[in-house]
XYZ file of C-alpha atoms in Angstrom:
412
model
C -52.472 -9.429 -88.308
C -48.803 -9.115 -89.166
C -46.023 -11.116 -87.559
C -42.781 -9.249 -87.204
C -39.623 -11.312 -87.573
C -36.611 -10.141 -85.645
C -33.011 -10.605 -86.653
C -29.944 -11.290 -84.579
C -29.102 -7.561 -84.435
C -30.000 -5.974 -81.105
C -31.159 -2.379 -81.321
C -30.963 0.161 -78.509
C -34.696 -0.047 -77.625
C -34.389 -3.822 -77.391
C -31.330 -3.515 -75.168
C -33.164 -1.138 -72.848
C -36.220 -3.405 -72.837
C -34.118 -6.310 -71.605
C -33.368 -4.359 -68.411
C -37.013 -3.439 -67.781
C -37.788 -6.318 -65.348
C -34.864 -5.310 -63.129
C -35.931 -1.646 -63.222
C -39.485 -2.562 -62.223
C -38.233 -4.645 -59.315
C -35.998 -1.741 -58.289
C -39.011 0.593 -58.143
C -40.788 -1.879 -55.871
C -37.860 -2.118 -53.463
C -37.468 1.675 -53.410
C -41.134 1.993 -52.448
C -40.618 -0.393 -49.523
C -37.531 1.448 -48.329
C -39.252 4.790 -48.872
C -42.339 4.058 -46.762
C -40.268 2.556 -43.916
C -37.710 5.380 -43.990
C -40.409 8.029 -44.204
C -42.184 6.716 -41.109
C -39.094 6.364 -38.928
C -37.554 9.656 -40.078
C -40.552 11.648 -38.910
C -41.365 9.486 -35.884
C -40.156 10.413 -32.384
C -40.892 6.994 -30.905
C -37.942 5.244 -32.530
C -38.063 1.455 -32.815
C -41.170 1.019 -30.574
C -43.113 2.852 -33.302
C -43.527 -0.493 -35.123
C -45.931 -1.546 -32.368
C -48.368 1.249 -33.130
C -51.480 1.077 -35.323
C -50.236 4.123 -37.201
C -47.225 2.163 -38.458
C -49.342 -0.841 -39.473
C -51.733 1.359 -41.462
C -48.827 3.076 -43.227
C -47.308 -0.278 -44.220
C -50.597 -1.777 -45.411
C -51.155 1.220 -47.664
C -47.942 0.609 -49.647
C -46.316 -2.786 -48.938
C -48.884 -5.034 -50.761
C -48.722 -2.945 -53.932
C -44.919 -2.702 -53.772
C -44.810 -6.484 -53.419
C -46.944 -6.821 -56.555
C -44.450 -4.650 -58.432
C -41.466 -6.710 -57.210
C -43.095 -10.053 -57.979
C -44.389 -8.772 -61.321
C -40.927 -7.621 -62.375
C -39.441 -10.974 -61.360
C -42.137 -12.878 -63.264
C -41.633 -10.704 -66.330
C -37.922 -11.483 -66.438
C -38.519 -15.239 -66.152
C -41.619 -15.565 -68.334
C -41.868 -16.763 -71.927
C -42.642 -13.240 -73.104
C -40.076 -11.940 -75.557
C -38.261 -8.687 -74.895
C -40.132 -7.151 -77.828
C -43.247 -7.225 -75.615
C -41.500 -5.431 -72.736
C -41.987 -2.021 -74.305
C -45.773 -2.273 -74.045
C -45.491 -3.465 -70.446
C -43.223 -0.514 -69.667
C -45.691 1.942 -71.206
C -48.497 0.526 -69.080
C -46.318 0.613 -65.953
C -45.165 4.212 -66.412
C -48.620 5.308 -67.539
C -50.348 3.774 -64.526
C -47.736 5.081 -62.108
C -47.650 8.616 -63.525
C -51.385 8.904 -64.140
C -52.438 7.805 -60.648
C -49.720 9.939 -59.037
C -50.888 13.008 -60.990
C -54.470 12.390 -59.901
C -53.406 12.158 -56.258
C -51.216 15.254 -56.510
C -54.290 17.179 -57.622
C -56.153 15.755 -54.640
C -53.291 16.802 -52.328
C -53.491 20.310 -53.736
C -57.201 20.385 -53.033
C -57.087 18.635 -49.658
C -53.640 19.083 -48.082
C -52.465 16.168 -45.892
C -51.480 18.404 -43.011
C -47.896 17.221 -42.520
C -44.893 16.421 -44.683
C -44.792 12.787 -43.491
C -48.389 12.177 -44.584
C -47.812 13.983 -47.879
C -44.810 11.769 -48.699
C -46.705 8.676 -47.575
C -49.642 9.638 -49.755
C -47.342 10.083 -52.770
C -45.687 6.698 -52.148
C -49.128 5.103 -51.918
C -50.148 6.658 -55.246
C -46.961 5.451 -56.955
C -47.389 1.916 -55.568
C -51.055 1.580 -56.533
C -50.679 3.143 -59.983
C -47.488 1.237 -60.805
C -48.842 -2.141 -59.712
C -52.110 -1.625 -61.591
C -50.354 -0.548 -64.777
C -47.894 -3.439 -64.522
C -50.641 -6.042 -64.169
C -52.573 -4.535 -67.083
C -49.440 -4.454 -69.247
C -48.609 -8.079 -68.498
C -52.134 -9.196 -69.351
C -52.026 -7.283 -72.639
C -48.581 -8.645 -73.544
C -49.720 -12.209 -72.890
C -52.845 -11.676 -74.976
C -50.782 -10.316 -77.882
C -48.311 -13.206 -77.623
C -51.129 -15.750 -77.695
C -52.675 -14.047 -80.719
C -49.343 -13.958 -82.573
C -48.671 -17.617 -81.780
C -52.155 -18.591 -82.939
C -51.602 -16.681 -86.187
C -48.217 -18.339 -86.676
C -49.716 -21.791 -86.188
C -52.552 -20.964 -88.572
C -50.121 -19.878 -91.275
C -48.047 -22.984 -90.653
C -51.101 -25.229 -90.962
C -52.091 -23.513 -94.204
C -48.580 -24.002 -95.579
C -48.676 -27.677 -94.621
C -52.095 -28.123 -96.219
C -50.933 -26.441 -99.423
C -47.862 -28.645 -99.511
C -49.922 -31.771 -98.964
C -52.343 -30.701 -101.700
C -49.450 -30.294 -104.146
C -48.142 -33.726 -103.199
C -51.595 -35.239 -103.669
C -51.902 -33.589 -107.085
C -48.530 -34.988 -108.071
C -49.521 -38.443 -106.825
C -52.758 -38.278 -108.811
C -50.860 -37.373 -111.988
C -48.441 -40.242 -111.463
C -51.223 -42.696 -110.690
C -53.390 -41.769 -113.682
C -51.288 -40.243 -116.449
C -48.377 -42.670 -116.102
C -49.968 -45.871 -114.883
C -52.751 -46.001 -117.498
C -50.428 -45.888 -120.558
C -48.157 -48.377 -118.814
C -51.064 -50.765 -118.264
C -51.998 -50.514 -121.940
C -48.417 -51.224 -122.996
C -48.135 -54.128 -120.561
C -51.375 -55.641 -121.834
C -50.279 -55.395 -125.458
C -46.934 -56.920 -124.537
C -48.594 -59.885 -122.845
C -50.782 -60.481 -125.901
C -47.710 -60.428 -128.106
C -45.904 -62.894 -125.834
C -48.872 -65.256 -126.044
C -48.397 -65.406 -129.830
C -44.625 -65.552 -129.780
C -42.204 -65.161 -126.915
C -38.588 -64.158 -127.169
C -35.701 -62.921 -125.085
C -36.361 -59.375 -126.267
C -40.000 -59.506 -125.196
C -38.938 -60.923 -121.829
C -36.532 -58.000 -121.387
C -39.336 -55.586 -122.255
C -41.653 -57.282 -119.747
C -38.993 -56.973 -117.055
C -38.612 -53.276 -117.841
C -42.387 -52.844 -117.630
C -42.398 -54.462 -114.220
C -39.581 -52.203 -113.119
C -41.537 -49.149 -114.298
C -44.575 -50.315 -112.319
C -42.405 -50.632 -109.220
C -40.947 -47.161 -109.769
C -44.432 -45.663 -110.073
C -45.511 -47.316 -106.831
C -42.407 -46.093 -105.031
C -42.776 -42.602 -106.472
C -46.326 -42.456 -105.118
C -45.105 -43.635 -101.736
C -42.282 -41.075 -101.808
C -44.711 -38.235 -102.520
C -47.160 -39.266 -99.819
C -44.394 -39.905 -97.293
C -43.619 -36.183 -97.307
C -46.977 -35.321 -95.742
C -46.592 -33.736 -92.332
C -47.847 -36.097 -89.638
C -50.635 -34.543 -87.599
C -51.668 -37.540 -85.499
C -49.743 -40.474 -84.070
C -50.675 -43.510 -82.039
C -48.971 -46.188 -79.975
C -47.328 -48.690 -82.336
C -45.839 -51.998 -81.213
C -42.680 -52.194 -83.331
C -42.256 -55.934 -82.785
C -45.728 -56.793 -84.072
C -45.368 -54.369 -86.976
C -41.990 -55.834 -87.961
C -43.491 -59.340 -88.026
C -46.292 -58.125 -90.293
C -43.961 -56.195 -92.625
C -41.639 -59.173 -92.961
C -44.471 -61.347 -94.241
C -45.359 -58.703 -96.862
C -41.873 -58.441 -98.427
C -40.342 -61.118 -100.720
C -37.290 -62.106 -98.690
C -36.132 -65.415 -100.187
C -33.904 -67.311 -97.760
C -33.150 -64.217 -95.664
C -33.403 -64.646 -91.894
C -35.106 -62.102 -89.629
C -34.124 -61.734 -85.984
C -36.756 -59.544 -84.345
C -35.460 -58.406 -80.947
C -37.404 -55.185 -80.414
C -39.906 -54.810 -77.584
C -40.497 -51.070 -77.931
C -43.853 -49.338 -78.253
C -43.523 -45.884 -79.823
C -45.698 -42.969 -80.934
C -45.819 -42.979 -84.731
C -47.982 -43.091 -87.828
C -48.423 -46.857 -88.310
C -48.883 -46.670 -92.093
C -45.786 -44.534 -92.537
C -43.777 -46.760 -90.177
C -44.883 -49.826 -92.166
C -43.466 -48.283 -95.350
C -40.213 -47.552 -93.506
C -39.639 -51.165 -92.452
C -40.792 -52.649 -95.755
C -38.427 -50.418 -97.728
C -35.496 -51.163 -95.422
C -36.172 -54.904 -95.611
C -36.546 -54.758 -99.392
C -33.352 -52.714 -99.712
C -31.392 -55.173 -97.581
C -32.628 -58.172 -99.577
C -32.001 -56.538 -102.968
C -28.586 -55.032 -102.228
C -27.295 -56.838 -99.148
C -25.926 -60.064 -100.654
C -23.321 -61.755 -98.463
C -21.688 -63.280 -101.499
C -22.104 -66.785 -100.157
C -25.802 -67.244 -99.523
C -27.629 -69.896 -101.476
C -30.641 -69.348 -103.717
C -32.124 -72.844 -103.456
C -35.761 -71.945 -102.802
C -38.155 -69.243 -101.648
C -38.464 -70.444 -98.067
C -38.106 -67.814 -95.366
C -36.078 -68.602 -92.291
C -37.430 -66.632 -89.380
C -36.244 -66.408 -85.808
C -37.971 -64.489 -83.052
C -36.380 -64.530 -79.627
C -37.807 -63.173 -76.442
C -34.559 -61.966 -74.908
C -32.475 -59.266 -76.442
C -28.819 -60.195 -77.130
C -26.071 -57.730 -77.850
C -26.567 -55.237 -80.637
C -25.523 -56.482 -84.090
C -25.016 -60.009 -82.741
C -26.070 -61.440 -86.094
C -25.651 -65.024 -87.055
C -21.935 -65.354 -87.638
C -21.071 -67.946 -90.197
C -24.557 -67.968 -91.736
C -24.572 -68.738 -95.441
C -27.495 -66.371 -96.066
C -28.432 -62.807 -95.296
C -29.614 -62.067 -91.762
C -31.513 -58.937 -90.763
C -31.881 -57.889 -87.151
C -34.293 -55.316 -85.679
C -33.534 -54.184 -82.129
C -33.817 -51.391 -79.591
C -31.277 -48.680 -78.823
C -31.364 -45.663 -76.560
C -33.901 -43.239 -77.996
C -34.985 -45.428 -80.880
C -34.379 -48.639 -82.809
C -32.078 -50.069 -85.472
C -32.194 -52.347 -88.515
C -28.907 -54.128 -89.257
C -27.761 -56.845 -91.670
C -24.656 -58.886 -92.387
C -24.644 -58.124 -96.091
C -22.102 -56.397 -98.298
C -22.563 -53.015 -96.599
C -22.382 -49.462 -97.936
C -19.050 -47.652 -98.467
C -18.554 -44.804 -95.941
C -18.435 -42.147 -98.662
C -21.883 -43.186 -99.939
C -23.765 -43.585 -96.642
C -25.217 -40.082 -96.656
C -25.951 -40.039 -100.383
C -28.043 -43.227 -100.357
C -30.808 -41.391 -98.481
C -31.081 -38.627 -101.083
C -33.770 -38.402 -103.757
C -32.613 -39.696 -107.107
C -29.612 -41.639 -105.830
C -28.625 -44.221 -108.441
C -27.377 -47.641 -107.440
C -24.424 -49.406 -109.013
C -26.723 -51.289 -111.388
C -28.072 -48.019 -112.770
C -31.461 -48.206 -111.079
C -32.933 -45.285 -109.193
C -32.964 -45.935 -105.482
C -36.229 -44.486 -104.164
C -36.629 -46.917 -101.277
C -34.175 -45.215 -98.941
C -35.381 -41.769 -100.021
C -38.837 -42.853 -98.847
C -37.315 -43.922 -95.532
C -35.661 -40.510 -95.170
C -38.963 -38.702 -95.857
C -40.793 -40.821 -93.281
C -38.113 -40.157 -90.669
C -38.229 -36.407 -91.328
C -42.038 -36.370 -91.167
C -41.810 -37.845 -87.644
C -39.035 -35.374 -86.603
C -36.706 -38.320 -86.063
C -33.077 -38.743 -87.106
C -31.509 -41.534 -89.143
C -27.857 -42.547 -89.372
C -26.307 -45.090 -91.726
C -23.399 -46.964 -90.169
C -21.626 -50.311 -90.444
C -22.782 -53.350 -88.500
C -20.317 -55.535 -86.609
C -20.393 -58.057 -89.448
C -19.532 -55.468 -92.093
C -23.084 -55.002 -93.297
C -25.359 -51.979 -93.055
C -26.986 -50.624 -89.908
C -29.725 -47.980 -89.939
C -30.227 -46.229 -86.596
C -33.451 -44.248 -86.097
C -33.263 -42.014 -83.013
C -35.135 -39.195 -81.256
C -38.147 -41.511 -81.219
C -40.905 -40.855 -78.679
C -41.669 -43.951 -76.636
C -45.251 -44.661 -75.615
C -45.456 -44.220 -71.827
C -48.810 -45.935 -71.363
C -47.271 -49.403 -71.197
C -44.925 -50.651 -68.515
C -43.224 -53.926 -67.869
C -40.715 -56.050 -69.735
C -43.095 -57.385 -72.401
C -44.709 -54.480 -74.213
C -45.962 -56.422 -77.235
C -49.515 -55.892 -78.410
C -51.759 -58.920 -78.072
C -53.202 -58.214 -81.536
C -50.579 -57.902 -84.312
C -50.926 -54.993 -86.715
C -52.432 -56.324 -89.915
C -51.008 -55.450 -93.329
């Protein structure tokens, strides 16, 4: 089955098709006026003729079918059928109307009605029945074709998604095997050499090896984050944030978790999003005055939600806040911030930080946001740090009340 793509140019047949619903409704109204006018024109009783059985029979023979034509034309103009389907509906309508009228004209020729009024009434009846039948058949066919085209489009889209995911999986497999294995061999040999004799040069090489291992892990995450999400579930952001915070080395950074939202998302993908944003803030969000005395983590978790970006003013360390906004959530810090001219670029693949390292963490975040059909904006927090706003997020409607936290935290 072929799917025809239309352009913005409107051809003459398309322009005429757009007016088809109004024309069909016009035929229905003309049939109503025709049967009423025909009866009163040939009737000698005047207005009291409406009280006769003859009038009722004449109306019942045409009015229901004319009403079907009027309602059908109205429905056609307000339905989800595209104007490209109108042509088939019009063919069915004209074919039914003309075919049934021709059949009845042959019957009139064989068995004359006896009077002009009955002949006209018979013709109006034939037009109403044939037109309404053809219209209904055309609408049913158009809907069937539309459903088939939509099903084919979705099938092709699913196949494209599957092919894309397969390519990403192949890439991930190459990275995991062909790059990680030689790196493991080199790292092992380096460790053996350091056991015999250690030096500043070997330490630098070991640091570079560790950096390469991190880049491989992030590259794998970046590839897999591009998979289209097919299924989501209700995720308690507050519980997930708590779990992600414990999984990321944060030093003396303080977390203020103020979110109470429950959203529809892929929990694994959302976990990567928070972990990468936390890691990015800790690695690049120095306040310039925070101390590095130990590895203890200061953590604050409040039940009420203060004003957005109301981070700890005067704190000597970095503070990260997660909170709710209309249509989504945000992650903000009081660190050094990102210059306005670089806020869009930091989300791109291959963006290089000031220290010369490739920044894949935020590219992973961007992929995860796109996979969920969300939006992300990078702005400045009130304290001059960085604020990431994720919007167009679907909230889970199954939970009500002020406290929407899950009783069981999401485990790492």
